[in-house]
Coordinates of C-alpha atoms in Angstrom, one line a residue:
X1 CA 42.1 30.9 -34.2
X2 CA 43.4 28.5 -31.5
X3 CA 43.4 31.4 -29.0
X4 CA 39.7 32.2 -29.8
X5 CA 38.7 28.6 -29.3
X6 CA 40.4 28.5 -25.9
X7 CA 38.6 31.7 -24.8
X8 CA 35.2 30.3 -26.0
X9 CA 35.7 27.1 -23.9
X10 CA 36.9 29.0 -20.8
X11 CA 34.6 28.6 -17.8
X12 CA 32.3 31.4 -16.7
X13 CA 33.7 33.7 -14.1
X14 CA 32.5 33.4 -10.5
X15 CA 30.3 36.5 -10.5
X16 CA 28.8 35.6 -13.9
X17 CA 28.0 32.1 -12.7
X18 CA 26.0 33.4 -9.7
X19 CA 24.1 35.9 -11.9
X20 CA 23.1 33.0 -14.2
X21 CA 22.0 31.0 -11.2
X22 CA 19.8 33.9 -10.1
X23 CA 18.0 34.0 -13.5
X24 CA 16.1 30.7 -13.1
X25 CA 15.3 31.5 -9.5
X26 CA 13.8 34.9 -10.6
X27 CA 11.7 33.2 -13.3
X28 CA 10.4 30.7 -10.8
X29 CA 9.5 33.4 -8.3
X30 CA 7.7 35.4 -11.0
X31 CA 5.7 32.3 -12.1
X32 CA 4.6 31.6 -8.5
X33 CA 3.5 35.2 -8.0
X34 CA 1.5 35.1 -11.2
X35 CA -0.1 31.8 -10.2
X36 CA -1.2 33.1 -6.8
X37 CA -2.5 36.4 -8.2
X38 CA -4.4 35.2 -11.3
X39 CA -5.5 31.7 -10.0
X40 CA -5.8 30.2 -13.5
X41 CA -7.0 26.9 -12.0
X42 CA -10.2 28.6 -10.9
X43 CA -11.7 27.9 -14.4
X44 CA -11.4 24.2 -13.8
X45 CA -13.6 24.2 -10.7
X46 CA -16.8 22.2 -11.1
X47 CA -18.3 23.1 -7.7
X48 CA -17.2 19.9 -6.0
X49 CA -16.2 20.2 -2.3
X50 CA -12.5 20.1 -1.5
X51 CA -10.8 16.8 -0.8
X52 CA -10.8 16.4 3.0
X53 CA -9.0 14.0 5.3
X54 CA -9.2 13.8 9.1
X55 CA -6.7 11.6 11.0
X56 CA -7.2 10.9 14.7
X57 CA -3.7 10.7 16.2
X58 CA -4.5 10.4 19.9
X59 CA -7.5 9.5 22.1
X60 CA -7.7 10.4 25.8
X61 CA -10.4 9.1 28.2
X62 CA -10.7 10.6 31.6
X63 CA -13.4 11.8 34.1
X64 CA -14.2 14.8 31.9
X65 CA -15.1 12.6 28.9
X66 CA -13.2 12.3 25.6
X67 CA -10.4 14.2 24.1
X68 CA -9.2 13.5 20.6
X69 CA -6.2 15.0 18.7
X70 CA -7.1 15.3 15.0
X71 CA -5.0 16.4 12.1
X72 CA -6.2 17.9 8.8
X73 CA -4.3 15.8 6.3
X74 CA -6.2 16.6 3.1
X75 CA -5.4 19.1 0.3
X76 CA -7.4 21.9 1.9
X77 CA -8.2 23.4 5.3
X78 CA -11.3 21.9 7.0
X79 CA -13.7 22.6 9.7
X80 CA -15.3 20.2 12.1
X81 CA -19.0 21.1 12.3
X82 CA -20.5 18.2 14.4
X83 CA -19.4 15.2 16.4
X84 CA -21.4 12.1 17.0
X85 CA -20.7 9.5 19.7
X86 CA -22.6 6.2 19.3
X87 CA -24.9 7.8 16.7
X88 CA -25.8 10.7 19.0
X89 CA -24.7 14.3 18.5
X90 CA -22.7 15.9 21.3
X91 CA -21.5 19.4 22.0
X92 CA -17.8 19.7 21.7
X93 CA -15.0 22.2 22.2
X94 CA -12.2 22.7 19.8
X95 CA -8.8 24.1 20.6
X96 CA -7.7 26.1 18.7
X97 CA -11.0 27.1 17.4
X98 CA -12.1 27.6 13.8
X99 CA -10.8 26.1 10.6
X100 CA -8.0 23.6 10.9
X101 CA -5.3 24.5 8.4
X102 CA -3.8 21.8 6.1
X103 CA -1.4 19.7 8.1
X104 CA -2.3 21.3 11.5
X105 CA -3.8 19.6 14.5
X106 CA -6.6 20.5 17.0
X107 CA -8.0 19.0 20.2
X108 CA -11.7 18.0 20.2
X109 CA -13.2 17.7 23.7
X110 CA -16.6 16.1 24.4
X111 CA -18.3 15.6 27.8
X112 CA -19.3 12.1 26.9
X113 CA -19.9 9.6 29.8
X114 CA -18.0 6.7 28.4
X115 CA -18.5 3.3 29.9
X116 CA -15.6 1.2 31.2
X117 CA -14.9 -1.7 29.0
X118 CA -17.4 -0.7 26.3
X119 CA -16.8 0.0 22.6
X120 CA -17.7 3.6 21.4
X121 CA -17.9 4.9 17.9
X122 CA -17.0 8.6 17.2
X123 CA -18.0 10.3 13.9
X124 CA -16.7 13.7 12.9
X125 CA -18.8 15.7 10.4
X126 CA -17.2 18.6 8.5
X127 CA -19.0 21.7 7.2
X128 CA -19.0 20.1 3.8
X129 CA -20.9 17.0 5.0
X130 CA -17.9 14.6 4.9
X131 CA -17.7 12.1 7.8
X132 CA -14.7 10.4 9.4
X133 CA -15.2 7.5 11.8
X134 CA -13.1 6.5 14.8
X135 CA -13.5 3.5 17.0
X136 CA -12.6 3.2 20.7
X137 CA -12.4 -0.6 20.9
X138 CA -12.2 -0.8 24.7
X139 CA -12.9 2.2 26.9
X140 CA -10.5 2.5 29.7
X141 CA -8.9 5.5 31.5
X142 CA -5.9 6.8 29.6
X143 CA -2.7 6.1 31.7
X144 CA -1.4 9.2 33.5
X145 CA 2.4 9.7 33.9
X146 CA 3.3 9.2 37.5
X147 CA 6.6 8.2 39.1
X148 CA 5.0 4.9 40.2
X149 CA 3.6 4.0 36.8
X150 CA 6.8 5.0 34.9
X151 CA 8.8 2.9 37.3
X152 CA 6.6 -0.1 36.8
X153 CA 6.8 0.3 33.0
X154 CA 10.6 0.6 33.3
X155 CA 10.7 -2.7 35.1
X156 CA 8.5 -4.3 32.5
X157 CA 10.6 -2.9 29.7
X158 CA 13.8 -4.2 31.3
X159 CA 12.2 -7.7 31.6
X160 CA 11.2 -7.6 27.9
X161 CA 14.3 -6.0 26.4
X162 CA 17.3 -6.0 28.7
X163 CA 16.9 -9.3 30.5
X164 CA 16.6 -11.6 27.4
X165 CA 19.5 -9.9 25.7
X166 CA 21.6 -10.2 28.8
X167 CA 20.7 -13.9 28.9
X168 CA 21.9 -14.3 25.4
X169 CA 25.1 -12.5 26.1
X170 CA 25.7 -14.9 29.0
X171 CA 26.4 -17.6 26.4
X172 CA 29.6 -15.8 25.5
X173 CA 32.0 -17.9 27.7
X174 CA 30.6 -21.1 26.4
X175 CA 30.9 -20.0 22.8
X176 CA 34.5 -18.6 23.0
X177 CA 36.1 -21.9 22.1
X178 CA 34.1 -22.2 19.0
X179 CA 35.9 -23.5 15.9
X180 CA 35.8 -22.0 12.4
X181 CA 32.7 -23.8 11.4
X182 CA 30.8 -22.9 14.6
X183 CA 31.9 -19.2 14.1
X184 CA 30.5 -19.3 10.6
X185 CA 27.3 -20.8 11.9
X186 CA 26.9 -18.1 14.7
X187 CA 27.6 -15.2 12.3
X188 CA 25.1 -16.6 9.8
X189 CA 22.7 -17.1 12.7
X190 CA 23.1 -13.4 13.4
X191 CA 22.4 -12.5 9.8
X192 CA 19.3 -14.7 9.8
X193 CA 17.7 -13.1 12.9
X194 CA 18.6 -9.7 11.6
X195 CA 17.0 -10.5 8.2
X196 CA 13.8 -11.4 10.0
X197 CA 13.9 -8.3 12.1
X198 CA 14.5 -6.2 9.0
X199 CA 11.4 -7.5 7.3
X200 CA 9.3 -7.3 10.5
X201 CA 10.4 -3.8 11.1
X202 CA 9.7 -2.6 7.6
X203 CA 6.2 -4.2 7.7
X204 CA 5.5 -2.5 11.1
X205 CA 6.7 0.9 9.9
X206 CA 4.5 0.7 6.8
X207 CA 1.5 -0.3 8.9
X208 CA 2.0 2.8 11.2
X209 CA 2.6 5.0 8.1
X210 CA -0.7 3.8 6.6
X211 CA -2.6 5.1 9.6
X212 CA -0.8 8.5 9.5
X213 CA -2.2 11.6 7.8
X214 CA -1.8 11.5 3.9
X215 CA 0.2 14.7 4.0
X216 CA 3.1 12.7 5.4
X217 CA 3.2 10.3 2.4
X218 CA 3.7 7.4 4.7
X219 CA 5.3 4.7 2.5
X220 CA 7.6 7.2 0.8
X221 CA 8.6 8.6 4.2
X222 CA 9.5 5.1 5.5
X223 CA 11.6 4.2 2.4
X224 CA 13.5 7.5 2.4
X225 CA 14.1 7.5 6.2
X226 CA 15.3 3.9 6.1
X227 CA 17.7 4.6 3.2
X228 CA 19.0 7.7 4.9
X229 CA 19.6 5.8 8.2
X230 CA 21.4 3.1 6.3
X231 CA 23.7 5.5 4.4
X232 CA 24.5 7.6 7.5
X233 CA 25.3 4.6 9.6
X234 CA 27.4 3.1 6.8
X235 CA 29.4 6.3 6.6
X236 CA 29.9 6.5 10.4
X237 CA 30.9 2.8 10.6
X238 CA 33.4 3.1 7.8
X239 CA 35.1 6.3 9.0
X240 CA 37.9 4.2 10.5
X241 CA 37.7 1.2 8.3
X242 CA 35.3 -1.7 8.3
X243 CA 33.9 -2.3 11.8
X244 CA 34.8 -5.6 13.5
X245 CA 34.8 -7.0 17.0
X246 CA 33.3 -4.8 19.6
X247 CA 32.5 -2.0 17.1
X248 CA 30.4 -4.4 15.0
X249 CA 28.7 -5.8 18.1
X250 CA 27.8 -2.2 19.0
X251 CA 26.2 -1.6 15.6
X252 CA 24.2 -4.9 16.0
X253 CA 23.0 -3.8 19.4
X254 CA 22.0 -0.5 18.0
X255 CA 19.9 -2.0 15.2
X256 CA 18.3 -4.5 17.6
X257 CA 17.6 -1.7 20.1
X258 CA 15.7 0.4 17.5
X259 CA 13.6 -2.7 16.7
X260 CA 12.9 -3.3 20.4
X261 CA 11.6 0.2 20.6
X262 CA 8.8 -0.9 18.2
X263 CA 8.1 -4.0 20.4
X264 CA 7.8 -1.7 23.4
X265 CA 5.3 0.4 21.6
X266 CA 3.1 -2.7 20.9
X267 CA 3.2 -3.6 24.6
X268 CA 2.5 -0.1 25.9
X269 CA -0.4 0.4 23.4
X270 CA -1.9 -3.0 24.5
X271 CA -2.0 -1.9 28.1
X272 CA -3.2 1.6 27.3
X273 CA -6.1 0.0 25.3
X274 CA -7.1 -2.1 28.3
X275 CA -5.8 -5.4 27.0
X276 CA -3.9 -6.4 30.2
X277 CA -4.0 -10.1 29.4
X278 CA -2.8 -9.4 25.8
X279 CA 0.0 -7.3 27.2
X280 CA 1.2 -10.1 29.6
X281 CA 1.1 -12.5 26.7
X282 CA 3.2 -10.2 24.6
X283 CA 5.7 -9.8 27.4
X284 CA 6.3 -13.5 27.7
X285 CA 6.5 -13.9 23.9
X286 CA 8.9 -11.0 23.4
X287 CA 11.2 -12.3 26.2
X288 CA 11.7 -15.6 24.5
X289 CA 11.9 -13.9 21.1
X290 CA 14.8 -11.6 22.2
X291 CA 17.1 -14.2 23.8
X292 CA 18.6 -15.1 20.4
X293 CA 19.4 -11.4 19.9
X294 CA 22.0 -11.5 22.7
X295 CA 23.8 -14.5 21.0
X296 CA 23.9 -12.5 17.8
X297 CA 25.4 -9.5 19.5
X298 CA 28.1 -11.7 21.1
X299 CA 29.1 -13.5 17.9
X300 CA 31.5 -10.8 16.6
X301 CA 33.4 -10.6 19.9
X302 CA 34.1 -14.3 20.5
X303 CA 37.8 -13.8 19.6
X304 CA 38.1 -10.8 21.9
X305 CA 37.9 -10.3 25.6
X306 CA 35.5 -7.3 26.2
X307 CA 35.2 -5.9 29.7
X308 CA 32.1 -6.6 31.8
X309 CA 31.2 -2.9 31.4
X310 CA 31.1 -3.4 27.6
X311 CA 28.7 -6.3 27.9
X312 CA 26.5 -4.1 30.2
X313 CA 26.5 -1.4 27.6
X314 CA 25.6 -3.7 24.8
X315 CA 22.7 -5.1 26.8
X316 CA 21.4 -1.6 27.6
X317 CA 21.8 -0.4 24.0
X318 CA 19.9 -3.4 22.6
X319 CA 17.2 -3.8 25.3
X320 CA 16.9 -0.3 26.8
X321 CA 14.8 1.2 24.0
X322 CA 12.0 -1.3 24.9
X323 CA 11.5 0.8 28.1
X324 CA 11.2 4.0 26.0
X325 CA 8.8 2.2 23.7
X326 CA 6.5 1.1 26.5
X327 CA 6.5 4.6 28.0
X328 CA 5.7 6.1 24.5
X329 CA 3.1 3.5 23.6
X330 CA 1.1 3.7 26.9
X331 CA 1.2 7.5 27.3
X332 CA 1.2 9.2 23.8
X333 CA 2.4 8.6 20.3
X334 CA 1.6 9.7 16.8
X335 CA 1.7 7.1 14.0
X336 CA 4.0 9.1 11.8
X337 CA 6.7 9.4 14.4
X338 CA 6.5 5.7 15.2
X339 CA 6.9 4.9 11.5
X340 CA 10.0 7.1 11.3
X341 CA 11.5 5.5 14.4
X342 CA 11.0 2.1 13.0
X343 CA 12.3 3.1 9.6
X344 CA 15.5 4.3 11.2
X345 CA 15.7 0.9 12.9
X346 CA 15.3 -0.8 9.5
X347 CA 18.1 1.2 8.1
X348 CA 20.3 0.3 11.0
X349 CA 19.5 -3.4 10.7
X350 CA 20.3 -3.3 7.0
X351 CA 23.7 -1.7 7.7
X352 CA 24.5 -4.4 10.3
X353 CA 23.6 -7.2 7.8
X354 CA 26.0 -5.8 5.3
X355 CA 28.8 -5.5 7.9
X356 CA 28.3 -9.0 9.3
X357 CA 28.2 -10.5 5.8
X358 CA 31.5 -8.6 5.1
X359 CA 33.0 -10.0 8.3
X360 CA 32.0 -13.6 7.3
X361 CA 33.6 -13.2 3.8
X362 CA 36.9 -11.9 5.3
X363 CA 37.1 -14.3 8.3
X364 CA 38.6 -17.3 6.6
X365 CA 39.9 -15.8 3.3
X366 CA 37.2 -17.5 1.2
X367 CA 35.6 -14.3 0.2
X368 CA 32.0 -14.6 -1.0
X369 CA 32.2 -18.3 -0.9
X370 CA 32.2 -18.1 2.9
X371 CA 28.5 -17.2 2.7
X372 CA 27.7 -20.3 0.7
X373 CA 29.1 -23.0 3.0
X374 CA 26.8 -25.5 4.8
X375 CA 27.5 -24.0 8.2
X376 CA 26.5 -20.5 6.8
X377 CA 23.3 -21.8 5.3
X378 CA 22.5 -23.7 8.5
X379 CA 23.0 -20.7 10.6
X380 CA 21.0 -18.5 8.4
X381 CA 18.1 -20.9 8.3
X382 CA 18.2 -21.5 12.0
X383 CA 18.1 -17.7 12.8
X384 CA 15.2 -17.1 10.5
X385 CA 13.3 -20.2 11.6
X386 CA 13.7 -19.4 15.4
X387 CA 12.7 -15.8 15.0
X388 CA 9.7 -16.8 12.9
X389 CA 8.6 -19.5 15.3
X390 CA 8.8 -17.2 18.4
X391 CA 7.2 -14.3 16.5
X392 CA 4.0 -16.4 16.5
X393 CA 3.8 -15.9 20.2
X394 CA 3.8 -12.1 19.9
X395 CA 1.6 -11.4 17.0
X396 CA -1.7 -9.8 17.8

């Protein structure tokens, strides 16, 4: 009897296990084939047109007229039948021609004589009669990638991202003799500015996700991407124990750099839209906004003596992505990719916040109580307040 019970509880053999796994897969495949062949949902059709959605991902203005990249983001394929510009119908060319499959893109070209500095309204009409509007707020020629323009934008990105971070890192020698209370204040200051950047980055990512095609499920995409970024960076950072010193400073620079990529996008998009004055204002605001970030990067290495090359690398890692952001924002970008980039940055910033808080709790043996001291509260409040105040200069 005991032997029979043991045999009954014995695990299934390897071959039998794979055969049992194939059974539900076969049932699912058969159900899909039946669904496609019989189309049982056809009886529920009431004659209403399919749900359509057209997202305009890019607009190019040049001497030939208008070119717009559109994506079919609804539940069904769609076909653009007519295009209006400023309430007048215009002939257009579509590439590729014909119906736009669900999730696919197509270029729409119109020989429209746009007027410099004017506002133009474009309306797409599908073959079902649905309309989708797009506004060109300020008509200016779309920037063309040349060696001269890319170099000018690189200088601008360095001024916005690399220079202020480097200025903040220059405070390192003056802060090296900081006592325990000052160290707690500086680390909490880092947490405060990172907390503000985390909220700001998530909000920006959700804004971009909201303008992307519905097929990408913007808000869900942002949350999942941020969570994956956080977990992956936590796993990488903890491979050789808890990161401290230069390793932690590198993670801080990485998180700030990904956020600065989003700032570069805003500046590049402002110039591409013809808002030169707005772009200059953003440059000045972002420069002041980013100086504190350098101090936050330096805080974990105040008890070490990193080489000059290490400081250069930290400045480039934190500020360099601003250059890439300006290039991307002024030349071409799609909202879903921007949302993903910002979500990755949000996950990186969250990982850094966890690690800095861990460093604070271990620094003086007080554990979690180290996060509740007056110096820690003061640093946290100062970091958030400074970032909030300077952010007023850069909000459009």
